[in-house]
Amino acid sequence: MSGTGGVRNRQVKPYRRYKPLPALIVIGALGLVAAFVWVNAISSNEDLQEAMRCTPGPTPTEGVQYSPQPYDALATTQPTPPDRVAVRVLNATGTRGQAAMTTEGLRQLGFTQIAEPENDPAYADVEANCHGQIRYGDNGEGAARAALLIDPCMELVKDNRQDATVDLAVGTQFNDARLTPATKDVLNRLTEWSEQNRNTGDSEQSAGRGPNIDQELLDDTVPEFC
């Protein structure tokens, strides 16, 4: 009996109610922070896209169709080694010799399959107010990604060409190739791979065994602002 009496005398603590208000405040604050980050990211992307856009837009010659692309259209595309990129520099400015100087600069960076520079027929009577444009077709995405390393603030423009050639049109805001450490690293790795596979031509790349640059390193070549 004494044992049961001990149980009766034990004091039971009352259930403690927790107010949900502090937790709701924390959740609400985290939601606001997430929304701010999301809106800020969208705004930054839109600002970057706007900064890259050339004004006025290019005027296509007969039979050519231009389709401006998002600035990150080639973000996950593996670049072609520079010595395997068939590129032509076009002068979309009123400054004489700009395309010739850029051509020589590209050659020094390893773009050896480079055509003679020309004036840009898409900007025959006006200047392209921008860093410039990289024009390419469906088969030249890797080559265009390599050309974009030269100036990642250039606008990407897809056209209806069938080959893998690339046109690099120099705009009024282009001031030579200013390579970041990440860009230099990517170009060095591409060049090294090409030298090790010199006798394979483009067969290795077409078979999916081309250079595989780490995506994080490629992301480091994308500018935060232009």
Short mmCIF file of C-alpha atoms in Angstrom, two decimals:
data_model
loop_
_atom_site.label_atom_id
_atom_site.label_comp_id
_atom_site.label_asym_id
_atom_site.label_seq_id
_atom_site.Cartn_x
_atom_site.Cartn_y
_atom_site.Cartn_z
CA MET A 1 0.00 0.00 0.00
CA SER A 2 2.82 2.30 0.82
CA GLY A 3 4.12 1.87 -2.71
CA THR A 4 0.89 3.02 -4.27
CA GLY A 5 0.71 5.94 -1.93
CA GLY A 6 4.10 7.08 -3.21
CA VAL A 7 2.74 7.19 -6.72
CA ARG A 8 -0.23 9.30 -5.65
CA ASN A 9 1.99 11.88 -3.97
CA ARG A 10 4.24 12.40 -7.03
CA GLN A 11 3.65 15.80 -8.59
CA VAL A 12 3.03 15.74 -12.33
CA LYS A 13 4.40 18.73 -14.20
CA PRO A 14 1.78 20.49 -16.28
CA TYR A 15 2.11 20.40 -20.07
CA ARG A 16 4.07 23.39 -21.23
CA ARG A 17 2.65 25.10 -24.24
CA TYR A 18 5.09 26.64 -26.70
CA LYS A 19 4.04 29.69 -28.57
CA PRO A 20 4.66 29.29 -32.33
CA LEU A 21 5.16 33.00 -32.90
CA PRO A 22 9.01 33.11 -32.62
CA ALA A 23 9.36 30.15 -34.99
CA LEU A 24 6.99 31.76 -37.46
CA ILE A 25 8.99 34.97 -37.32
CA VAL A 26 12.21 33.07 -38.11
CA ILE A 27 10.57 31.20 -40.99
CA GLY A 28 9.15 34.43 -42.34
CA ALA A 29 12.52 36.15 -42.14
CA LEU A 30 14.22 33.27 -43.97
CA GLY A 31 11.55 33.45 -46.63
CA LEU A 32 12.15 37.16 -47.12
CA VAL A 33 15.90 36.59 -47.41
CA ALA A 34 15.38 33.83 -49.99
CA ALA A 35 12.99 36.03 -51.97
CA PHE A 36 15.47 38.91 -51.90
CA VAL A 37 18.29 36.69 -53.15
CA TRP A 38 16.07 35.28 -55.90
CA VAL A 39 14.87 38.69 -57.08
CA ASN A 40 18.40 40.07 -56.92
CA ALA A 41 19.72 37.16 -59.01
CA ILE A 42 17.05 37.73 -61.66
CA SER A 43 17.80 41.45 -61.71
CA SER A 44 21.54 40.79 -62.06
CA ASN A 45 20.96 38.38 -64.95
CA GLU A 46 18.74 40.89 -66.72
CA ASP A 47 21.30 43.65 -66.21
CA LEU A 48 24.05 41.43 -67.60
CA GLN A 49 21.96 40.50 -70.63
CA GLU A 50 21.15 44.15 -71.29
CA ALA A 51 24.80 45.18 -70.95
CA MET A 52 25.82 42.62 -73.58
CA ARG A 53 23.15 43.57 -76.11
CA CYS A 54 24.43 45.45 -79.16
CA THR A 55 22.60 48.56 -80.27
CA PRO A 56 21.47 48.86 -82.90
CA GLY A 57 20.98 45.20 -83.70
CA PRO A 58 22.76 43.64 -86.69
CA THR A 59 21.18 43.92 -90.13
CA PRO A 60 21.40 40.50 -91.79
CA THR A 61 22.47 40.27 -95.39
CA GLU A 62 20.35 38.37 -97.90
CA GLY A 63 19.72 34.78 -96.85
CA VAL A 64 21.05 35.24 -93.30
CA GLN A 65 18.88 34.94 -90.21
CA TYR A 66 20.03 36.21 -86.81
CA SER A 67 18.70 34.98 -83.48
CA PRO A 68 20.15 36.65 -80.34
CA GLN A 69 20.79 34.14 -77.55
CA PRO A 70 20.76 34.41 -73.74
CA TYR A 71 24.16 35.29 -72.32
CA ASP A 72 24.39 31.84 -70.68
CA ALA A 73 23.28 29.87 -73.75
CA LEU A 74 26.69 28.16 -73.96
CA ALA A 75 27.37 28.00 -70.22
CA THR A 76 27.57 24.19 -70.17
CA THR A 77 29.10 23.79 -73.64
CA GLN A 78 32.63 22.43 -73.75
CA PRO A 79 34.87 24.82 -75.73
CA THR A 80 36.78 23.65 -78.78
CA PRO A 81 40.59 24.01 -78.56
CA PRO A 82 41.52 27.37 -80.10
CA ASP A 83 43.73 25.88 -82.82
CA ARG A 84 40.70 23.92 -84.11
CA VAL A 85 38.37 26.92 -84.29
CA ALA A 86 37.75 28.42 -87.74
CA VAL A 87 37.14 32.06 -86.87
CA ARG A 88 36.90 35.35 -88.75
CA VAL A 89 37.11 38.78 -87.13
CA LEU A 90 34.74 41.46 -88.40
CA ASN A 91 35.02 45.17 -87.72
CA ALA A 92 31.67 46.55 -86.55
CA THR A 93 33.16 49.90 -85.56
CA GLY A 94 34.31 53.01 -87.38
CA THR A 95 37.89 52.51 -86.20
CA ARG A 96 40.14 51.38 -89.02
CA GLY A 97 42.38 48.42 -88.34
CA GLN A 98 40.42 47.18 -85.32
CA ALA A 99 39.68 43.80 -86.87
CA ALA A 100 43.28 43.37 -88.03
CA MET A 101 44.65 44.04 -84.54
CA THR A 102 42.15 41.66 -82.99
CA THR A 103 43.02 38.99 -85.55
CA GLU A 104 46.68 39.19 -84.58
CA GLY A 105 45.77 39.02 -80.90
CA LEU A 106 43.70 35.88 -81.46
CA ARG A 107 46.52 34.30 -83.42
CA GLN A 108 48.87 34.84 -80.48
CA LEU A 109 46.35 33.12 -78.21
CA GLY A 110 46.40 30.00 -80.36
CA PHE A 111 43.57 30.64 -82.82
CA THR A 112 45.60 29.62 -85.85
CA GLN A 113 42.69 28.78 -88.19
CA ILE A 114 41.83 32.44 -88.55
CA ALA A 115 40.63 34.10 -91.74
CA GLU A 116 41.55 37.51 -93.06
CA PRO A 117 39.76 40.32 -91.18
CA GLU A 118 36.89 42.14 -92.87
CA ASN A 119 34.43 44.94 -92.25
CA ASP A 120 31.15 43.71 -90.82
CA PRO A 121 28.39 43.74 -93.48
CA ALA A 122 25.79 43.62 -90.69
CA TYR A 123 27.01 47.05 -89.54
CA ALA A 124 27.86 48.60 -92.88
CA ASP A 125 26.52 52.08 -92.08
CA VAL A 126 26.46 52.12 -88.27
CA GLU A 127 28.59 51.01 -85.34
CA ALA A 128 27.81 48.23 -82.91
CA ASN A 129 27.61 49.86 -79.50
CA CYS A 130 28.69 46.92 -77.37
CA HIS A 131 31.70 44.70 -76.77
CA GLY A 132 30.80 42.79 -79.91
CA GLN A 133 29.03 39.69 -81.15
CA ILE A 134 29.90 36.05 -81.63
CA ARG A 135 27.88 34.57 -84.49
CA TYR A 136 27.65 30.84 -85.01
CA GLY A 137 25.41 28.02 -86.17
CA ASP A 138 24.19 24.81 -84.57
CA ASN A 139 27.41 22.99 -85.47
CA GLY A 140 29.67 25.69 -84.08
CA GLU A 141 28.63 25.91 -80.44
CA GLY A 142 31.94 24.55 -79.13
CA ALA A 143 33.87 26.95 -81.35
CA ALA A 144 31.67 29.85 -80.22
CA ARG A 145 32.27 28.92 -76.58
CA ALA A 146 36.00 29.09 -77.22
CA ALA A 147 35.70 32.50 -78.90
CA LEU A 148 33.62 33.74 -75.98
CA LEU A 149 36.64 33.22 -73.73
CA ILE A 150 38.29 36.18 -75.45
CA ASP A 151 35.61 38.59 -74.25
CA PRO A 152 32.78 37.01 -72.21
CA CYS A 153 30.79 40.26 -72.49
CA MET A 154 30.15 39.69 -76.19
CA GLU A 155 26.60 39.04 -77.31
CA LEU A 156 25.83 35.55 -78.60
CA VAL A 157 23.98 35.50 -81.91
CA LYS A 158 22.99 32.28 -83.65
CA ASP A 159 22.48 32.28 -87.42
CA ASN A 160 21.60 29.72 -90.06
CA ARG A 161 25.10 28.72 -91.17
CA GLN A 162 25.59 24.96 -91.49
CA ASP A 163 29.30 24.66 -90.73
CA ALA A 164 31.28 25.12 -87.50
CA THR A 165 32.83 28.47 -88.40
CA VAL A 166 32.50 31.46 -86.10
CA ASP A 167 32.41 35.20 -86.77
CA LEU A 168 33.70 37.48 -84.03
CA ALA A 169 32.36 40.98 -84.64
CA VAL A 170 34.25 43.66 -82.73
CA GLY A 171 32.10 46.43 -81.22
CA THR A 172 32.95 49.90 -79.93
CA GLN A 173 33.46 48.69 -76.34
CA PHE A 174 35.88 45.91 -77.19
CA ASN A 175 39.35 46.67 -75.86
CA ASP A 176 41.48 43.66 -76.69
CA ALA A 177 41.46 40.35 -74.87
CA ARG A 178 41.64 40.83 -71.12
CA LEU A 179 42.05 37.30 -69.88
CA THR A 180 41.27 36.39 -66.30
CA PRO A 181 43.31 33.68 -64.53
CA ALA A 182 40.41 31.26 -65.05
CA THR A 183 40.31 32.02 -68.78
CA LYS A 184 44.06 31.53 -69.12
CA ASP A 185 43.75 28.21 -67.30
CA VAL A 186 40.99 27.04 -69.65
CA LEU A 187 42.95 28.05 -72.76
CA ASN A 188 46.08 26.32 -71.47
CA ARG A 189 44.18 23.10 -70.83
CA LEU A 190 42.55 23.21 -74.26
CA THR A 191 45.89 23.80 -75.95
CA GLU A 192 47.51 20.99 -73.98
CA TRP A 193 44.75 18.57 -74.96
CA SER A 194 45.02 19.56 -78.62
CA GLU A 195 48.78 19.01 -78.63
CA GLN A 196 48.35 15.56 -77.11
CA ASN A 197 45.74 14.67 -79.74
CA ARG A 198 47.28 16.45 -82.69
CA ASN A 199 46.82 13.58 -85.17
CA THR A 200 43.16 12.97 -84.41
CA GLY A 201 41.71 16.03 -86.11
CA ASP A 202 38.17 16.63 -84.93
CA SER A 203 37.28 12.94 -84.70
CA GLU A 204 37.95 12.77 -80.98
CA GLN A 205 35.66 15.67 -80.26
CA SER A 206 32.90 14.44 -82.52
CA ALA A 207 33.06 11.08 -80.73
CA GLY A 208 32.60 12.80 -77.38
CA ARG A 209 36.19 12.28 -76.29
CA GLY A 210 37.31 15.88 -76.52
CA PRO A 211 38.71 18.04 -73.74
CA ASN A 212 36.61 17.98 -70.60
CA ILE A 213 37.03 21.25 -68.74
CA ASP A 214 35.66 21.31 -65.20
CA GLN A 215 32.31 23.11 -65.14
CA GLU A 216 33.26 25.11 -62.07
CA LEU A 217 36.29 26.47 -63.92
CA LEU A 218 34.13 27.37 -66.92
CA ASP A 219 31.71 29.15 -64.60
CA ASP A 220 34.60 31.25 -63.32
CA THR A 221 35.05 32.69 -66.82
CA VAL A 222 31.54 34.19 -66.81
CA PRO A 223 31.63 37.88 -65.83
CA GLU A 224 29.69 39.30 -62.90
CA PHE A 225 29.14 42.53 -64.81
CA CYS A 226 30.01 44.07 -68.18
#
